[in-house]
Amino acid sequence: MSWGVEHLPYGVFSRHEGETPRVGVRYGEHVVDLAGALHDEVFATGSLNAFMARGSAAWRDTRAVLQNKLRTDPGAVEAHLVPLDQVRLHLPFEVADYVDFYCSLEHASNLGRMFRPNEEPLKPNWRHLPVGYHGRAGTVVVSGTPVVRPSGQRGAGVFGPSAKLDIEAELGFVVGAPTTLGERAGRFADHVFGVTLVNDWSARDIQAWEYVPLGPFLGKSFATSVSPWITPLDALSEARVPGVAQDPEPLDYLRRDEPWGLDLTLEIALNGDVVSRPPYRGMYWTPDQMLAHMTVNGASLRTGDLYASGTISGADPDQRGSLIELTWNGTEPLKLPDGSSRSFLEDGDTITITATAPGPNGTLLTLGEVTGTILPAR
Amino acid sequence: MSWGVEHLPYGVFSRHEGETPRVGVRYGEHVVDLAGALHDEVFATGSLNAFMARGSAAWRDTRAVLQNKLRTDPGAVEAHLVPLDQVRLHLPFEVADYVDFYCSLEHASNLGRMFRPNEEPLKPNWRHLPVGYHGRAGTVVVSGTPVVRPSGQRGAGVFGPSAKLDIEAELGFVVGAPTTLGERAGRFADHVFGVTLVNDWSARDIQAWEYVPLGPFLGKSFATSVSPWITPLDALSEARVPGVAQDPEPLDYLRRDEPWGLDLTLEIALNGDVVSRPPYRGMYWTPDQMLAHMTVNGASLRTGDLYASGTISGADPDQRGSLIELTWNGTEPLKLPDGSSRSFLEDGDTITITATAPGPNGTLLTLGEVTGTILPAR
């Protein structure tokens, strides 16, 4: 099953209003209450951060102990199982800094063609480094949180609700083990705790007007949604693949020492209809390269840092990870099965992003979904 | 005096290794230990955040009570005074999100001329909105923290320590009272707790290569220094001035309802020699406008958010707030009194930024300085 002993993603849940949220892992249609099952109060602290700060050896040990219990003595865990439909899921970690990269060659090329039609689609730096920027950590919300359509400037003297509200389907990486200021990060798996699906909601009209020369700001900062479940890296061992070939060869600090490409396939559904299936494995820059780049200048990592891949777009039109690409900036609207069409999101629309990956022993892992519904502008 | 009862800036201090830091206010050459003097444990929590979260009425009351005590019964406070030279000063607040604006017309024009010599110096959006972007909150450090020269890509295939390490003299605004996601901020003084000097260290060669199209990233993220003392807004009542005239007239949501221009004069010293005196009062966009812009899309504020003005540069050459402007990208090196010259920072250089402002009753307030020394690249 998708949520069996080979997966065990981490989340934070509460059983009733007012309870301090607790850390659990999803197991089938239940949540294992870890503070109870493992007799460890680090899981009763309201977020994953304290546990993640313990480092990769502790992550591995905890997973091994729990897998062993579930396999050999499930009865001992039974008292700590809570039915999924009886819990509320919370943002699973306190987000320290949020960085968004731009790692899909197809996505960067598509946006370059649309936003800067008279130039080379890729900027000269793109193949030399994973381009990234900081987003707003305080507006990272858990899947299910409604998204209010943002208002803002859409041109000189033009103000109002965004008319080009969009999505970006991404994969996010959650940092567990920090570094010291002035030092570079070490091995990817020693710092990164796990992965989560990300929808980086984007108001394209606000973004297009504001983003020169300092980058996206209000076009992105109103909300970024993440899955309630963080899949630990160890659950993705069967999904690891080499990254795609890179030309020119990256500088030493960006050299890939281990295969951290990931064979995940995402699925984007708009009001229940699948509109795209972006493949993660074709991304140009891999997550270990993003981590090396982010810290090469001595910038420190904190527990809870989140960095995301940028929109995942494949080479085929039905593999694009944003509406601006799927509809070519609204010029080729999507036809939906109900007869309606979409250039960008309408009020009431629900976007759900899911993903699958090969799991251990021939299983197929389903990552925790990230979903959100658009509310009208205020 | 500069640190009399009319000022009372807030900071966080400890008296010995291992002590949980405590909140104090600077009073002359002493720190008032507020947890003791006011019998309130909110000041024994290691940062200003819990106190700031109480909101502007509590900030005003606390200041009034303390001023009253110091004026009418100084003996009662005496037991809670700690000599400044016996304390270590810490980062005074936990930084939630850090946003950096770009509010000086002179600075934006100067950088436009240097970075994009064949275009209009100001981008079309600049006079319509305060351009800003998110910086790295996790590398905001307290004054006195050494700054390791960052390494990074400085061009295609070029890697090494930054050869254009620079400063940016800025004024920072610390958010105390939060907002709810989806809502705009209210009055400036209901949200902003106080101000601090900021040095937004910048590696110009890294920045120039990386910043298109998503803005500055590693050229800035290695360190941002702030003063240990947060001057409360109420101490700046005599420094308030109308903002400069704006053309075109800003949209409604950016209308200035109260005068929040500030008559501060900064001073930048390089190894003790003053190299510039940037005036804050001439900034094009005022801090109430920055706050309104930052939240107009519904992005929420958190206690501990920091936003900064961007480099403060005046119209005269000796009022420029960065070395790239003072030396015109290194083409006109600064001559220092010791006979040496500088295009950008050398290892061992110390930059200290101070500021003064008119205070109540004809006094002159001196803001807490922000200083840092460059260490060689690792």
mmCIF file of N, CA and C in Angstrom, chain B residues 117-194:
data_model
loop_
_atom_site.group_PDB
_atom_site.id
_atom_site.type_symbol
_atom_site.label_atom_id
_atom_site.label_comp_id
_atom_site.label_asym_id
_atom_site.label_seq_id
_atom_site.Cartn_x
_atom_site.Cartn_y
_atom_site.Cartn_z
ATOM 1 N N PRO B 117 24.080 50.360 -18.066
ATOM 2 C CA PRO B 117 24.480 51.672 -18.583
ATOM 3 C C PRO B 117 23.742 52.099 -19.841
ATOM 4 N N ASN B 118 23.165 51.139 -20.562
ATOM 5 C CA ASN B 118 22.518 51.509 -21.823
ATOM 6 C C ASN B 118 21.009 51.695 -21.699
ATOM 7 N N GLU B 119 20.510 51.702 -20.453
ATOM 8 C CA GLU B 119 19.065 51.840 -20.262
ATOM 9 C C GLU B 119 18.782 53.057 -19.377
ATOM 10 N N GLU B 120 17.497 53.409 -19.296
ATOM 11 C CA GLU B 120 17.043 54.350 -18.273
ATOM 12 C C GLU B 120 17.484 53.822 -16.904
ATOM 13 N N PRO B 121 18.050 54.677 -16.059
ATOM 14 C CA PRO B 121 18.518 54.142 -14.769
ATOM 15 C C PRO B 121 17.392 53.553 -13.908
ATOM 16 N N LEU B 122 16.226 54.196 -13.885
ATOM 17 C CA LEU B 122 15.111 53.671 -13.087
ATOM 18 C C LEU B 122 14.213 52.802 -13.964
ATOM 19 N N LYS B 123 13.840 51.642 -13.449
ATOM 20 C CA LYS B 123 12.892 50.792 -14.156
ATOM 21 C C LYS B 123 11.504 51.465 -14.125
ATOM 22 N N PRO B 124 10.621 51.097 -15.068
ATOM 23 C CA PRO B 124 9.314 51.782 -15.168
ATOM 24 C C PRO B 124 8.467 51.700 -13.895
ATOM 25 N N ASN B 125 8.677 50.640 -13.095
ATOM 26 C CA ASN B 125 7.847 50.475 -11.894
ATOM 27 C C ASN B 125 8.320 51.329 -10.705
ATOM 28 N N TRP B 126 9.537 51.858 -10.767
ATOM 29 C CA TRP B 126 10.170 52.372 -9.543
ATOM 30 C C TRP B 126 9.391 53.503 -8.859
ATOM 31 N N ARG B 127 8.832 54.394 -9.618
ATOM 32 C CA ARG B 127 8.103 55.522 -9.018
ATOM 33 C C ARG B 127 6.649 55.157 -8.674
ATOM 34 N N HIS B 128 6.244 53.940 -8.974
ATOM 35 C CA HIS B 128 4.866 53.529 -8.709
ATOM 36 C C HIS B 128 4.728 52.678 -7.455
ATOM 37 N N LEU B 129 5.801 52.049 -7.054
ATOM 38 C CA LEU B 129 5.729 51.184 -5.874
ATOM 39 C C LEU B 129 7.119 51.079 -5.245
ATOM 40 N N PRO B 130 7.160 50.862 -3.930
ATOM 41 C CA PRO B 130 8.459 50.630 -3.305
ATOM 42 C C PRO B 130 8.942 49.220 -3.655
ATOM 43 N N VAL B 131 9.904 49.148 -4.550
ATOM 44 C CA VAL B 131 10.444 47.848 -4.973
ATOM 45 C C VAL B 131 11.128 47.184 -3.777
ATOM 46 N N GLY B 132 10.872 45.905 -3.599
ATOM 47 C CA GLY B 132 11.491 45.179 -2.492
ATOM 48 C C GLY B 132 11.619 43.709 -2.813
ATOM 49 N N TYR B 133 12.322 42.994 -1.958
ATOM 50 C CA TYR B 133 12.484 41.544 -2.126
ATOM 51 C C TYR B 133 12.802 40.949 -0.768
ATOM 52 N N HIS B 134 12.671 39.639 -0.664
ATOM 53 C CA HIS B 134 12.979 38.971 0.596
ATOM 54 C C HIS B 134 14.468 38.632 0.676
ATOM 55 N N GLY B 135 15.048 38.888 1.836
ATOM 56 C CA GLY B 135 16.420 38.486 2.123
ATOM 57 C C GLY B 135 16.434 37.297 3.067
ATOM 58 N N ARG B 136 17.623 36.888 3.479
ATOM 59 C CA ARG B 136 17.753 35.695 4.319
ATOM 60 C C ARG B 136 17.681 36.092 5.794
ATOM 61 N N ALA B 137 16.625 35.663 6.472
ATOM 62 C CA ALA B 137 16.426 36.021 7.880
ATOM 63 C C ALA B 137 17.444 35.322 8.777
ATOM 64 N N GLY B 138 17.851 34.118 8.390
ATOM 65 C CA GLY B 138 18.714 33.313 9.258
ATOM 66 C C GLY B 138 20.134 33.820 9.360
ATOM 67 N N THR B 139 20.526 34.754 8.505
ATOM 68 C CA THR B 139 21.884 35.287 8.580
ATOM 69 C C THR B 139 21.890 36.759 8.992
ATOM 70 N N VAL B 140 20.809 37.205 9.612
ATOM 71 C CA VAL B 140 20.825 38.517 10.256
ATOM 72 C C VAL B 140 21.576 38.352 11.584
ATOM 73 N N VAL B 141 22.623 39.138 11.762
ATOM 74 C CA VAL B 141 23.486 38.986 12.947
ATOM 75 C C VAL B 141 23.585 40.311 13.681
ATOM 76 N N VAL B 142 23.947 40.220 14.944
ATOM 77 C CA VAL B 142 24.058 41.431 15.750
ATOM 78 C C VAL B 142 25.389 42.127 15.466
ATOM 79 N N SER B 143 25.357 43.417 15.558
ATOM 80 C CA SER B 143 26.552 44.265 15.434
ATOM 81 C C SER B 143 27.724 43.653 16.194
ATOM 82 N N GLY B 144 28.887 43.680 15.571
ATOM 83 C CA GLY B 144 30.081 43.125 16.197
ATOM 84 C C GLY B 144 30.428 41.743 15.701
ATOM 85 N N THR B 145 29.445 41.047 15.113
ATOM 86 C CA THR B 145 29.718 39.723 14.557
ATOM 87 C C THR B 145 30.656 39.883 13.355
ATOM 88 N N PRO B 146 31.786 39.162 13.333
ATOM 89 C CA PRO B 146 32.674 39.273 12.173
ATOM 90 C C PRO B 146 31.989 38.743 10.919
ATOM 91 N N VAL B 147 32.395 39.273 9.782
ATOM 92 C CA VAL B 147 31.805 38.878 8.504
ATOM 93 C C VAL B 147 32.885 38.197 7.667
ATOM 94 N N VAL B 148 32.676 36.927 7.402
ATOM 95 C CA VAL B 148 33.622 36.178 6.574
ATOM 96 C C VAL B 148 33.400 36.553 5.112
ATOM 97 N N ARG B 149 34.462 36.923 4.432
ATOM 98 C CA ARG B 149 34.332 37.253 3.015
ATOM 99 C C ARG B 149 33.733 36.062 2.262
ATOM 100 N N PRO B 150 32.632 36.278 1.545
ATOM 101 C CA PRO B 150 31.983 35.160 0.856
ATOM 102 C C PRO B 150 32.712 34.780 -0.425
ATOM 103 N N SER B 151 32.627 33.513 -0.768
ATOM 104 C CA SER B 151 33.091 33.043 -2.074
ATOM 105 C C SER B 151 31.880 32.716 -2.931
ATOM 106 N N GLY B 152 32.094 32.685 -4.225
ATOM 107 C CA GLY B 152 30.991 32.338 -5.103
ATOM 108 C C GLY B 152 31.347 32.553 -6.545
ATOM 109 N N GLN B 153 30.368 32.336 -7.393
ATOM 110 C CA GLN B 153 30.563 32.561 -8.828
ATOM 111 C C GLN B 153 30.523 34.058 -9.110
ATOM 112 N N ARG B 154 31.522 34.503 -9.859
ATOM 113 C CA ARG B 154 31.584 35.913 -10.220
ATOM 114 C C ARG B 154 31.463 36.096 -11.728
ATOM 115 N N GLY B 155 31.120 35.022 -12.408
ATOM 116 C CA GLY B 155 30.982 35.053 -13.865
ATOM 117 C C GLY B 155 31.003 33.615 -14.349
ATOM 118 N N ALA B 156 30.876 33.423 -15.648
ATOM 119 C CA ALA B 156 30.829 32.069 -16.207
ATOM 120 C C ALA B 156 32.142 31.343 -15.924
ATOM 121 N N GLY B 157 32.079 30.304 -15.087
ATOM 122 C CA GLY B 157 33.263 29.513 -14.795
ATOM 123 C C GLY B 157 34.260 30.179 -13.859
ATOM 124 N N VAL B 158 33.909 31.324 -13.317
ATOM 125 C CA VAL B 158 34.822 32.064 -12.426
ATOM 126 C C VAL B 158 34.342 31.912 -10.987
ATOM 127 N N PHE B 159 35.213 31.350 -10.146
ATOM 128 C CA PHE B 159 34.839 31.116 -8.754
ATOM 129 C C PHE B 159 35.935 31.629 -7.838
ATOM 130 N N GLY B 160 35.538 32.213 -6.721
ATOM 131 C CA GLY B 160 36.537 32.621 -5.739
ATOM 132 C C GLY B 160 35.958 33.620 -4.764
ATOM 133 N N PRO B 161 36.786 34.082 -3.822
ATOM 134 C CA PRO B 161 36.323 35.084 -2.861
ATOM 135 C C PRO B 161 35.867 36.345 -3.581
ATOM 136 N N SER B 162 34.824 36.949 -3.069
ATOM 137 C CA SER B 162 34.345 38.189 -3.669
ATOM 138 C C SER B 162 35.459 39.233 -3.670
ATOM 139 N N ALA B 163 35.635 39.889 -4.803
ATOM 140 C CA ALA B 163 36.614 40.974 -4.914
ATOM 141 C C ALA B 163 35.922 42.339 -4.857
ATOM 142 N N LYS B 164 34.613 42.314 -4.672
ATOM 143 C CA LYS B 164 33.851 43.572 -4.595
ATOM 144 C C LYS B 164 32.912 43.530 -3.399
ATOM 145 N N LEU B 165 33.509 43.350 -2.222
ATOM 146 C CA LEU B 165 32.702 43.266 -1.004
ATOM 147 C C LEU B 165 32.344 44.681 -0.557
ATOM 148 N N ASP B 166 31.062 44.875 -0.297
ATOM 149 C CA ASP B 166 30.538 46.227 -0.110
ATOM 150 C C ASP B 166 29.617 46.275 1.107
ATOM 151 N N ILE B 167 29.187 47.467 1.416
ATOM 152 C CA ILE B 167 28.225 47.705 2.480
ATOM 153 C C ILE B 167 26.969 48.328 1.880
ATOM 154 N N GLU B 168 25.887 48.292 2.641
ATOM 155 C CA GLU B 168 24.738 49.136 2.346
ATOM 156 C C GLU B 168 24.228 49.681 3.673
ATOM 157 N N ALA B 169 24.274 50.979 3.827
ATOM 158 C CA ALA B 169 23.802 51.626 5.065
ATOM 159 C C ALA B 169 22.302 51.840 4.957
ATOM 160 N N GLU B 170 21.567 51.232 5.879
ATOM 161 C CA GLU B 170 20.107 51.249 5.780
ATOM 162 C C GLU B 170 19.471 51.473 7.156
ATOM 163 N N LEU B 171 18.205 51.800 7.126
ATOM 164 C CA LEU B 171 17.423 51.867 8.347
ATOM 165 C C LEU B 171 16.431 50.702 8.317
ATOM 166 N N GLY B 172 16.361 49.957 9.436
ATOM 167 C CA GLY B 172 15.476 48.806 9.507
ATOM 168 C C GLY B 172 14.289 49.070 10.411
ATOM 169 N N PHE B 173 13.174 48.436 10.113
ATOM 170 C CA PHE B 173 11.934 48.579 10.868
ATOM 171 C C PHE B 173 11.522 47.212 11.398
ATOM 172 N N VAL B 174 11.276 47.164 12.700
ATOM 173 C CA VAL B 174 10.996 45.888 13.352
ATOM 174 C C VAL B 174 9.502 45.797 13.657
ATOM 175 N N VAL B 175 8.865 44.756 13.113
ATOM 176 C CA VAL B 175 7.424 44.569 13.306
ATOM 177 C C VAL B 175 7.170 43.895 14.645
ATOM 178 N N GLY B 176 6.281 44.482 15.424
ATOM 179 C CA GLY B 176 5.903 43.881 16.698
ATOM 180 C C GLY B 176 4.562 43.175 16.616
ATOM 181 N N ALA B 177 3.548 43.894 16.137
ATOM 182 C CA ALA B 177 2.187 43.341 16.153
ATOM 183 C C ALA B 177 1.855 42.722 14.801
ATOM 184 N N PRO B 178 1.475 41.459 14.784
ATOM 185 C CA PRO B 178 1.248 40.727 13.527
ATOM 186 C C PRO B 178 -0.104 41.042 12.893
ATOM 187 N N THR B 179 -0.313 40.494 11.716
ATOM 188 C CA THR B 179 -1.615 40.556 11.049
ATOM 189 C C THR B 179 -2.034 39.132 10.693
ATOM 190 N N THR B 180 -3.272 39.002 10.268
ATOM 191 C CA THR B 180 -3.807 37.708 9.839
ATOM 192 C C THR B 180 -3.641 37.562 8.338
ATOM 193 N N LEU B 181 -3.340 36.349 7.888
ATOM 194 C CA LEU B 181 -3.194 36.079 6.457
ATOM 195 C C LEU B 181 -4.454 36.522 5.712
ATOM 196 N N GLY B 182 -4.241 37.259 4.626
ATOM 197 C CA GLY B 182 -5.373 37.721 3.825
ATOM 198 C C GLY B 182 -5.803 39.145 4.142
ATOM 199 N N GLU B 183 -5.254 39.713 5.241
ATOM 200 C CA GLU B 183 -5.641 41.078 5.629
ATOM 201 C C GLU B 183 -4.486 42.046 5.450
ATOM 202 N N ARG B 184 -4.825 43.289 5.172
ATOM 203 C CA ARG B 184 -3.790 44.321 5.078
ATOM 204 C C ARG B 184 -3.423 44.846 6.459
ATOM 205 N N ALA B 185 -2.227 45.372 6.577
ATOM 206 C CA ALA B 185 -1.816 45.992 7.830
ATOM 207 C C ALA B 185 -2.598 47.285 8.049
ATOM 208 N N GLY B 186 -2.764 47.646 9.299
ATOM 209 C CA GLY B 186 -3.411 48.909 9.648
ATOM 210 C C GLY B 186 -2.374 50.022 9.773
ATOM 211 N N ARG B 187 -2.534 50.868 10.776
ATOM 212 C CA ARG B 187 -1.634 52.021 10.948
ATOM 213 C C ARG B 187 -0.216 51.546 11.223
ATOM 214 N N PHE B 188 0.722 52.260 10.639
ATOM 215 C CA PHE B 188 2.147 51.971 10.795
ATOM 216 C C PHE B 188 2.528 51.790 12.274
ATOM 217 N N ALA B 189 2.141 52.754 13.114
ATOM 218 C CA ALA B 189 2.586 52.734 14.510
ATOM 219 C C ALA B 189 1.890 51.652 15.334
ATOM 220 N N ASP B 190 0.838 51.062 14.787
ATOM 221 C CA ASP B 190 0.202 49.938 15.482
ATOM 222 C C ASP B 190 0.937 48.623 15.230
ATOM 223 N N HIS B 191 1.785 48.596 14.217
ATOM 224 C CA HIS B 191 2.496 47.360 13.881
ATOM 225 C C HIS B 191 4.002 47.443 14.119
ATOM 226 N N VAL B 192 4.568 48.614 13.826
ATOM 227 C CA VAL B 192 6.031 48.707 13.890
ATOM 228 C C VAL B 192 6.472 49.144 15.284
ATOM 229 N N PHE B 193 7.347 48.331 15.871
ATOM 230 C CA PHE B 193 7.809 48.557 17.231
ATOM 231 C C PHE B 193 8.919 49.605 17.288
ATOM 232 N N GLY B 194 9.846 49.529 16.360
ATOM 233 C CA GLY B 194 10.958 50.468 16.427
ATOM 234 C C GLY B 194 11.893 50.328 15.247
#
